[in-house]
Amino acid sequence: MKKVGIIGVGEYLPKKILTNADLEKMVDTSDEWITTRTGIKERRIASSHEAASDLAINAAKEALKDARLKPQGLDLIIIATITPDMQFPSTACLVQANLGAKNAVCFDISAACAGFVYAIIVAQQFIARGTYKNALVVGTEVLSSITDWDDRSTCVLFGDGAGAAVLSEVKSGGILSTYLGSDGSMANLLMMPAGGSRNPATHKTIDKRLHYIKMEGNEIFKSAVKIMVDTAQIVLKQAGLKCSDVDLVIPHQANVRIIMAMAKRLGLPSDRVFLNIEKYGNMSSASTATALCEAVKVGRIKKGDIILLDAFGAGLVWGACLIKW
Ligand code: UT7
C-alpha cells in the first residue's frame, strides 16, 4: 500500500456576508442568542448565479495551484455535497468539464457534514492501492438554496462555501489512520424531505415547505459530542498516538459549544482546535474543507504536525482522519 497525503489545499467563499444583525431584521432572533448558542457571527451567501460547482471550481483551482498540478494530471475527482447543482449529472462531472480534467473519473458523495472526510478516505483507498495517482476532493455547499429563511431555528446556522484538497502519494507522513461510521436510525433528525423520489416536487410539497432543511438540533447535539470524541479516540488508537500528540484538530463547525465540549473531553487545550464557524457558520461538507485550508494558509499547520479531521452530520454519519502533514 502506498502512503497518501494532501499535497495542496484551496477554498472559495462567496463575497456576500449575512450578519447576525441582518438576520435580526428577517426573523425573531438576536445576535446575543446566535452568538452564545452557536458561536456564529456571520456567514457567506452565494449570489444567484453561483451554484455548488462554481464554488467548487474556484476552490479546486486554488488547490491545484498549491499542489503544482495541472487539471490533466487528475485521475479522480470526488465532490462531497448535499446541494449539488442538480440531481444529475454529478457535480463532479460539471467541475471536471470546467477544469478540463479530461483524464479524471468523477462522482459525488452524499455524506452531509462528514462529506469531505468521507471523500478524503475514499480517495485514499484508490491512491493507496495504486488505482489512481492524483485525486481532487472538494466539499462544496450552497446551503442558502435549501434554507428556510422563515425558520429561525435553522436559518441562523448555515452558510455557503467550498474547500478543496489534492491527494497524492507521499514519501513520508500522510494519512496515518481513518475511521467512518453511520447510523441510519437517526436519519429523521436532519433531512430535506422533498425533491427526491419519496416526495417529488409538487405544488403541495412546495406549499408545505418540504424543500428546506428540517433539523431537530437538540437531539443531534446530544449525540454529536460523544460521536466526535469516540471517533477521535478510535483513529488515535489505530495510529498508536495520544491526544497530546495532536497539534491541531479540524472539527466540523456546527456549533462552538459542541466543539469545545469535545475538546474538553479529549483533554485538548482550545488553542489546538481550529475554528472558522464565527465567520462562516455551518457549511456542511465545506466546513472541515475550508478550515483545513485556512489553517494551512495562516501557518497553523506545519510540516510534521499531527492533524485530526473529525466530522459528523445528517444520516447520521461521522468520520475522522489522522494526518501527519
Ligand atoms: O451540522 C451537523 C448537524 N447539526 C448540528 O450539529 C446542530 C446541533 N444542534 C445545535 O447546534 C443546537 O441544538 C442549536 C444551535 C440548533 C439550537 O441550540 P439549543 O441550545 O439546542 O436550542 P433549542 O433548540 O433547545 O432552543 C432553545 C430556545 C427555544 O425556545 P424555548 O422553547 O426554550 O422558549 C427556541 O425556540 O431557543 C429558541 N430559539 C431561538 N431563539 C432565538 C431557537 N432558535 C432561535 C433563534 N433565535 N434563532
Tab-separated table of C-alpha atoms and ligand atoms in Angstrom:
chain	number	residue	atom	x	y	z
A	1	MET	CA	0.000	0.000	0.000
A	2	LYS	CA	1.250	3.491	-0.880
A	3	LYS	CA	1.378	6.352	1.614
A	4	VAL	CA	-1.211	9.019	0.765
A	5	GLY	CA	-1.127	12.674	1.755
A	6	ILE	CA	-2.658	16.054	0.981
A	7	ILE	CA	-0.355	17.982	-1.359
A	8	GLY	CA	-2.488	21.085	-1.943
A	9	VAL	CA	-5.458	22.941	-0.463
A	10	GLY	CA	-7.813	25.683	-1.650
A	11	GLU	CA	-11.043	27.423	-0.746
A	12	TYR	CA	-13.670	29.776	-2.061
A	13	LEU	CA	-16.140	31.832	-0.083
A	14	PRO	CA	-18.856	33.886	-1.790
A	15	LYS	CA	-18.470	37.651	-1.335
A	16	LYS	CA	-21.858	38.415	0.227
A	17	ILE	CA	-21.820	38.478	4.047
A	18	LEU	CA	-25.014	37.944	6.060
A	19	THR	CA	-24.515	39.109	9.645
A	20	ASN	CA	-26.482	38.299	12.781
A	21	ALA	CA	-27.713	41.904	12.667
A	22	ASP	CA	-29.115	41.232	9.170
A	23	LEU	CA	-30.901	38.119	10.497
A	24	GLU	CA	-32.430	40.153	13.340
A	25	LYS	CA	-34.334	42.016	10.622
A	26	MET	CA	-35.540	38.789	8.961
A	27	VAL	CA	-36.683	36.541	11.870
A	28	ASP	CA	-37.330	36.787	15.624
A	29	THR	CA	-33.735	36.274	16.763
A	30	SER	CA	-30.841	38.221	18.260
A	31	ASP	CA	-27.100	38.485	17.833
A	32	GLU	CA	-26.827	37.558	21.513
A	33	TRP	CA	-28.804	34.282	21.067
A	34	ILE	CA	-26.926	33.232	17.934
A	35	THR	CA	-23.501	34.078	19.350
A	36	THR	CA	-23.935	32.405	22.730
A	37	ARG	CA	-25.791	29.315	21.421
A	38	THR	CA	-23.695	28.680	18.319
A	39	GLY	CA	-20.578	30.887	18.125
A	40	ILE	CA	-21.661	32.216	14.715
A	41	LYS	CA	-21.351	35.928	13.892
A	42	GLU	CA	-21.754	35.931	10.124
A	43	ARG	CA	-22.000	33.616	7.131
A	44	ARG	CA	-21.451	33.864	3.347
A	45	ILE	CA	-24.279	33.667	0.821
A	46	ALA	CA	-23.746	32.650	-2.820
A	47	SER	CA	-25.010	35.041	-5.497
A	48	SER	CA	-27.966	33.985	-7.633
A	49	HIS	CA	-25.654	32.830	-10.448
A	50	GLU	CA	-23.364	30.753	-8.168
A	51	ALA	CA	-24.111	27.025	-7.779
A	52	ALA	CA	-22.145	24.353	-5.899
A	53	SER	CA	-19.948	23.596	-8.936
A	54	ASP	CA	-18.973	27.263	-9.324
A	55	LEU	CA	-17.774	27.417	-5.720
A	56	ALA	CA	-16.016	24.064	-6.126
A	57	ILE	CA	-14.208	25.132	-9.313
A	58	ASN	CA	-12.723	28.199	-7.613
A	59	ALA	CA	-11.581	26.164	-4.591
A	60	ALA	CA	-10.232	23.415	-6.879
A	61	LYS	CA	-8.165	25.857	-8.965
A	62	GLU	CA	-6.519	27.181	-5.805
A	63	ALA	CA	-5.811	23.643	-4.548
A	64	LEU	CA	-4.335	22.567	-7.900
A	65	LYS	CA	-2.093	25.652	-7.932
A	66	ASP	CA	-0.992	24.881	-4.369
A	67	ALA	CA	-0.254	21.280	-5.408
A	68	ARG	CA	1.529	22.461	-8.598
A	69	LEU	CA	-0.613	20.054	-10.581
A	70	LYS	CA	-2.353	20.620	-13.920
A	71	PRO	CA	-6.029	19.551	-14.199
A	72	GLN	CA	-4.980	16.923	-16.779
A	73	GLY	CA	-2.894	15.290	-14.045
A	74	LEU	CA	-6.002	14.410	-12.040
A	75	ASP	CA	-7.360	10.900	-12.425
A	76	LEU	CA	-10.072	11.161	-9.770
A	77	ILE	CA	-12.497	13.925	-8.729
A	78	ILE	CA	-14.821	13.406	-5.765
A	79	ILE	CA	-17.266	16.135	-4.777
A	80	ALA	CA	-18.920	15.969	-1.364
A	81	THR	CA	-22.146	17.940	-1.395
A	82	ILE	CA	-25.793	17.876	-0.331
A	83	THR	CA	-26.559	20.850	-2.568
A	84	PRO	CA	-25.450	19.612	-5.999
A	85	ASP	CA	-26.143	21.857	-8.998
A	86	MET	CA	-28.875	19.355	-9.942
A	87	GLN	CA	-29.921	15.768	-9.143
A	88	PHE	CA	-27.853	14.550	-12.065
A	89	PRO	CA	-25.348	14.634	-13.656
A	90	SER	CA	-22.932	14.677	-10.748
A	91	THR	CA	-21.419	17.989	-9.721
A	92	ALA	CA	-18.043	16.262	-10.066
A	93	CYS	CA	-18.620	15.914	-13.830
A	94	LEU	CA	-19.511	19.601	-14.087
A	95	VAL	CA	-16.326	20.523	-12.228
A	96	GLN	CA	-14.297	18.182	-14.447
A	97	ALA	CA	-15.595	19.812	-17.632
A	98	ASN	CA	-14.836	23.314	-16.413
A	99	LEU	CA	-11.322	22.436	-15.230
A	100	GLY	CA	-10.532	20.447	-18.366
A	101	ALA	CA	-9.559	17.486	-16.167
A	102	LYS	CA	-10.309	15.101	-19.004
A	103	ASN	CA	-8.447	12.117	-17.504
A	104	ALA	CA	-10.400	12.044	-14.240
A	105	VAL	CA	-13.073	9.613	-13.057
A	106	CYS	CA	-15.787	11.693	-11.380
A	107	PHE	CA	-18.521	11.112	-8.831
A	108	ASP	CA	-20.282	12.784	-5.896
A	109	ILE	CA	-20.587	11.643	-2.302
A	110	SER	CA	-23.607	12.371	-0.122
A	111	ALA	CA	-22.396	12.290	3.460
A	112	ALA	CA	-23.605	15.720	4.575
A	113	CYS	CA	-21.275	17.448	7.045
A	114	ALA	CA	-18.913	14.465	7.115
A	115	GLY	CA	-18.727	14.510	3.294
A	116	PHE	CA	-15.238	15.984	2.988
A	117	VAL	CA	-13.793	13.428	5.422
A	118	TYR	CA	-15.651	10.612	3.634
A	119	ALA	CA	-14.326	11.805	0.275
A	120	ILE	CA	-10.735	12.022	1.529
A	121	ILE	CA	-10.935	8.472	2.845
A	122	VAL	CA	-12.461	7.132	-0.393
A	123	ALA	CA	-9.771	8.878	-2.460
A	124	GLN	CA	-7.094	7.492	-0.144
A	125	GLN	CA	-8.244	3.917	-0.866
A	126	PHE	CA	-7.816	4.356	-4.624
A	127	ILE	CA	-4.401	6.005	-4.350
A	128	ALA	CA	-3.087	3.605	-1.689
A	129	ARG	CA	-3.925	0.653	-3.961
A	130	GLY	CA	-2.297	2.304	-6.949
A	131	THR	CA	-5.558	2.539	-8.935
A	132	TYR	CA	-5.247	6.319	-9.283
A	133	LYS	CA	-2.366	8.737	-8.699
A	134	ASN	CA	-3.835	12.180	-8.091
A	135	ALA	CA	-7.269	12.940	-6.634
A	136	LEU	CA	-9.166	16.183	-6.187
A	137	VAL	CA	-11.583	16.189	-3.263
A	138	VAL	CA	-13.961	19.113	-2.721
A	139	GLY	CA	-16.572	19.905	-0.089
A	140	THR	CA	-18.923	22.453	-1.626
A	141	GLU	CA	-22.303	23.728	-0.466
A	142	VAL	CA	-24.882	26.345	-1.335
A	143	LEU	CA	-26.946	25.679	1.774
A	144	SER	CA	-28.692	29.032	1.328
A	145	SER	CA	-30.606	27.365	-1.537
A	146	ILE	CA	-32.246	24.858	0.857
A	147	THR	CA	-32.541	27.110	3.919
A	148	ASP	CA	-35.991	28.156	5.102
A	149	TRP	CA	-35.457	31.864	5.701
A	150	ASP	CA	-38.646	31.971	7.804
A	151	ASP	CA	-37.416	29.268	10.233
A	152	ARG	CA	-35.295	30.892	12.940
A	153	SER	CA	-34.258	27.527	14.378
A	154	THR	CA	-32.248	26.708	11.239
A	155	CYS	CA	-31.698	29.823	9.106
A	156	VAL	CA	-29.221	31.380	11.532
A	157	LEU	CA	-26.935	28.344	11.345
A	158	PHE	CA	-25.950	27.747	7.744
A	159	GLY	CA	-23.730	29.332	5.096
A	160	ASP	CA	-22.189	28.753	1.663
A	161	GLY	CA	-18.616	27.919	0.682
A	162	ALA	CA	-16.195	25.376	-0.734
A	163	GLY	CA	-12.872	23.856	0.253
A	164	ALA	CA	-10.648	21.552	-1.775
A	165	ALA	CA	-7.694	19.231	-1.318
A	166	VAL	CA	-5.439	17.397	-3.765
A	167	LEU	CA	-4.310	13.952	-2.603
A	168	SER	CA	-1.381	12.027	-3.948
A	169	GLU	CA	1.273	9.510	-2.985
A	170	VAL	CA	3.774	10.929	-0.479
A	171	LYS	CA	7.186	9.662	0.596
A	172	SER	CA	6.686	10.211	4.324
A	173	GLY	CA	3.866	11.124	6.702
A	174	GLY	CA	0.435	11.445	5.084
A	175	ILE	CA	-2.751	9.780	6.299
A	176	LEU	CA	-1.969	7.696	9.383
A	177	SER	CA	-5.389	6.282	10.253
A	178	THR	CA	-9.055	6.682	9.317
A	179	TYR	CA	-12.482	5.744	10.582
A	180	LEU	CA	-16.028	6.064	9.220
A	181	GLY	CA	-19.361	5.350	10.913
A	182	SER	CA	-23.082	5.624	10.120
A	183	ASP	CA	-26.396	5.201	11.946
A	184	GLY	CA	-29.433	5.463	9.684
A	185	SER	CA	-31.826	5.030	12.604
A	186	MET	CA	-31.307	8.749	13.250
A	187	ALA	CA	-31.971	9.830	9.652
A	188	ASN	CA	-35.144	11.658	10.694
A	189	LEU	CA	-33.198	14.167	12.810
A	190	LEU	CA	-31.800	16.108	9.870
A	191	MET	CA	-33.167	15.990	6.338
A	192	MET	CA	-34.653	17.741	3.343
A	193	PRO	CA	-37.923	15.797	2.977
A	194	ALA	CA	-38.867	16.624	-0.646
A	195	GLY	CA	-37.195	16.769	-4.030
A	196	GLY	CA	-36.206	13.098	-4.171
A	197	SER	CA	-38.191	10.027	-5.270
A	198	ARG	CA	-40.030	9.823	-1.904
A	199	ASN	CA	-41.626	13.248	-2.319
A	200	PRO	CA	-41.033	14.523	-5.851
A	201	ALA	CA	-41.560	18.263	-6.284
A	202	THR	CA	-45.226	19.236	-6.483
A	203	HIS	CA	-47.150	22.392	-5.647
A	204	LYS	CA	-48.096	20.620	-2.400
A	205	THR	CA	-44.501	19.904	-1.349
A	206	ILE	CA	-43.596	23.497	-2.028
A	207	ASP	CA	-46.612	24.847	-0.096
A	208	LYS	CA	-45.614	22.608	2.831
A	209	ARG	CA	-42.039	23.992	2.677
A	210	LEU	CA	-40.614	20.468	2.336
A	211	HIS	CA	-37.706	21.522	0.109
A	212	TYR	CA	-35.866	23.037	3.049
A	213	ILE	CA	-33.564	21.720	5.790
A	214	LYS	CA	-35.526	20.252	8.727
A	215	MET	CA	-33.480	19.654	11.847
A	216	GLU	CA	-34.037	18.520	15.397
A	217	GLY	CA	-30.952	20.356	16.571
A	218	ASN	CA	-31.310	19.480	20.204
A	219	GLU	CA	-31.389	15.718	19.557
A	220	ILE	CA	-28.354	15.905	17.284
A	221	PHE	CA	-26.494	17.971	19.847
A	222	LYS	CA	-26.858	15.121	22.374
A	223	SER	CA	-25.130	12.602	20.076
A	224	ALA	CA	-22.621	14.946	18.457
A	225	VAL	CA	-20.103	15.373	21.256
A	226	LYS	CA	-19.933	11.645	22.062
A	227	ILE	CA	-19.608	10.717	18.394
A	228	MET	CA	-16.771	13.183	17.777
A	229	VAL	CA	-14.893	12.118	20.914
A	230	ASP	CA	-15.276	8.377	20.223
A	231	THR	CA	-14.234	8.829	16.591
A	232	ALA	CA	-11.138	10.810	17.560
A	233	GLN	CA	-10.130	8.177	20.092
A	234	ILE	CA	-10.505	5.372	17.537
A	235	VAL	CA	-8.182	6.950	14.956
A	236	LEU	CA	-5.653	7.897	17.628
A	237	LYS	CA	-5.611	4.342	18.967
A	238	GLN	CA	-5.209	2.919	15.461
A	239	ALA	CA	-2.172	5.140	14.906
A	240	GLY	CA	-0.721	4.389	18.344
A	241	LEU	CA	-0.921	8.067	19.330
A	242	LYS	CA	-2.362	10.023	22.261
A	243	CYS	CA	-4.481	13.185	22.284
A	244	SER	CA	-1.456	15.104	23.482
A	245	ASP	CA	0.306	14.175	20.211
A	246	VAL	CA	-2.278	16.091	18.172
A	247	ASP	CA	-1.051	19.527	17.070
A	248	LEU	CA	-4.349	20.720	15.593
A	249	VAL	CA	-7.922	19.437	15.401
A	250	ILE	CA	-10.009	20.479	12.415
A	251	PRO	CA	-13.542	19.687	13.580
A	252	HIS	CA	-16.819	20.043	11.732
A	253	GLN	CA	-18.075	23.547	12.507
A	254	ALA	CA	-21.710	23.013	13.560
A	255	ASN	CA	-21.648	24.670	16.955
A	256	VAL	CA	-18.789	26.071	19.017
A	257	ARG	CA	-20.333	24.504	22.133
A	258	ILE	CA	-20.128	21.023	20.546
A	259	ILE	CA	-16.523	21.633	19.511
A	260	MET	CA	-15.390	22.939	22.897
A	261	ALA	CA	-17.167	20.124	24.764
A	262	MET	CA	-15.386	17.639	22.506
A	263	ALA	CA	-12.007	19.302	23.115
A	264	LYS	CA	-12.588	19.313	26.868
A	265	ARG	CA	-13.424	15.614	26.958
A	266	LEU	CA	-10.357	14.821	24.892
A	267	GLY	CA	-8.237	16.983	27.194
A	268	LEU	CA	-7.204	19.241	24.316
A	269	PRO	CA	-6.490	22.921	25.015
A	270	SER	CA	-8.621	25.294	22.916
A	271	ASP	CA	-5.569	26.619	21.066
A	272	ARG	CA	-5.227	23.195	19.420
A	273	VAL	CA	-8.698	23.444	17.893
A	274	PHE	CA	-9.212	25.358	14.654
A	275	LEU	CA	-12.409	27.382	14.325
A	276	ASN	CA	-13.899	29.292	11.402
A	277	ILE	CA	-17.562	28.973	12.451
A	278	GLU	CA	-17.663	32.590	13.622
A	279	LYS	CA	-17.093	33.846	10.050
A	280	TYR	CA	-18.940	31.225	8.018
A	281	GLY	CA	-21.483	29.309	10.147
A	282	ASN	CA	-22.110	25.655	9.349
A	283	MET	CA	-21.262	24.946	5.684
A	284	SER	CA	-21.770	21.178	5.925
A	285	SER	CA	-19.097	19.398	3.837
A	286	ALA	CA	-17.322	22.714	3.172
A	287	SER	CA	-16.694	23.413	6.859
A	288	THR	CA	-13.829	20.995	7.500
A	289	ALA	CA	-12.547	21.611	3.962
A	290	THR	CA	-12.238	25.393	4.358
A	291	ALA	CA	-10.990	25.082	7.940
A	292	LEU	CA	-8.160	22.816	6.784
A	293	CYS	CA	-7.248	25.240	4.004
A	294	GLU	CA	-7.304	28.276	6.290
A	295	ALA	CA	-5.270	26.540	8.975
A	296	VAL	CA	-2.574	25.889	6.351
A	297	LYS	CA	-2.762	29.453	4.976
A	298	VAL	CA	-2.357	31.122	8.377
A	299	GLY	CA	0.551	28.847	9.313
A	300	ARG	CA	-1.281	26.863	11.989
A	301	ILE	CA	-0.230	23.645	10.216
A	302	LYS	CA	3.448	22.986	9.648
A	303	LYS	CA	5.359	20.103	8.145
A	304	GLY	CA	5.428	17.149	10.547
A	305	ASP	CA	2.348	18.292	12.532
A	306	ILE	CA	-0.286	15.733	13.515
A	307	ILE	CA	-3.705	16.898	12.283
A	308	LEU	CA	-7.059	15.394	13.242
A	309	LEU	CA	-10.043	15.909	10.924
A	310	ASP	CA	-13.237	14.976	12.786
A	311	ALA	CA	-16.776	15.415	11.412
A	312	PHE	CA	-20.373	14.249	11.801
A	313	GLY	CA	-23.647	15.070	10.108
A	314	ALA	CA	-27.010	14.055	8.672
A	315	GLY	CA	-27.513	10.337	8.309
A	316	LEU	CA	-26.210	10.265	10.918
A	317	VAL	CA	-22.720	9.785	9.551
A	318	TRP	CA	-19.320	10.503	11.014
A	319	GLY	CA	-15.658	10.125	10.228
A	320	ALA	CA	-12.152	11.055	11.260
A	321	CYS	CA	-8.776	11.108	9.636
A	322	LEU	CA	-5.409	11.492	11.321
A	323	ILE	CA	-2.735	13.049	9.118
A	324	LYS	CA	0.976	13.682	9.537
A	325	TRP	CA	1.474	16.860	7.494
B	1	UT7	O1	-24.151	20.000	11.069
B	1	UT7	C1	-24.390	18.791	11.632
B	1	UT7	C2	-25.622	18.625	12.361
B	1	UT7	N1	-26.141	19.736	13.089
B	1	UT7	C3	-25.759	20.055	14.340
B	1	UT7	O2	-24.824	19.543	14.865
B	1	UT7	C4	-26.580	21.019	15.130
B	1	UT7	C5	-26.639	20.588	16.557
B	1	UT7	N2	-27.522	21.398	17.332
B	1	UT7	C6	-27.233	22.651	17.750
B	1	UT7	O3	-26.196	23.187	17.429
B	1	UT7	C7	-28.202	23.332	18.681
B	1	UT7	O4	-29.167	22.389	19.117
B	1	UT7	C8	-28.928	24.546	18.036
B	1	UT7	C9	-27.940	25.697	17.838
B	1	UT7	C10	-29.524	24.166	16.710
B	1	UT7	C11	-30.014	25.050	18.961
B	1	UT7	O5	-29.472	25.359	20.232
B	1	UT7	P1	-30.158	24.804	21.557
B	1	UT7	O6	-29.401	25.349	22.686
B	1	UT7	O7	-30.234	23.314	21.408
B	1	UT7	O8	-31.569	25.490	21.493
B	1	UT7	P2	-33.010	24.800	21.474
B	1	UT7	O9	-33.290	24.215	20.128
B	1	UT7	O10	-33.151	23.912	22.682
B	1	UT7	O11	-33.937	26.068	21.685
B	1	UT7	C12	-33.892	26.831	22.888
B	1	UT7	C13	-34.819	28.012	22.733
B	1	UT7	C14	-36.209	27.634	22.250
B	1	UT7	O12	-37.137	28.452	22.928
B	1	UT7	P3	-37.985	27.880	24.175
B	1	UT7	O13	-38.752	26.716	23.615
B	1	UT7	O14	-36.964	27.461	25.192
B	1	UT7	O15	-38.817	29.044	24.572
B	1	UT7	C15	-36.200	28.012	20.792
B	1	UT7	O16	-37.475	28.324	20.289
B	1	UT7	O17	-34.305	28.936	21.772
B	1	UT7	C16	-35.307	29.241	20.803
B	1	UT7	N3	-34.682	29.506	19.528
B	1	UT7	C17	-34.245	30.735	19.187
B	1	UT7	N4	-34.308	31.919	19.817
B	1	UT7	C18	-33.746	32.983	19.193
B	1	UT7	C19	-34.393	28.628	18.532
B	1	UT7	N5	-33.773	29.283	17.532
B	1	UT7	C20	-33.663	30.579	17.916
B	1	UT7	C21	-33.136	31.734	17.308
B	1	UT7	N6	-33.181	32.894	17.970
B	1	UT7	N7	-32.541	31.692	16.098
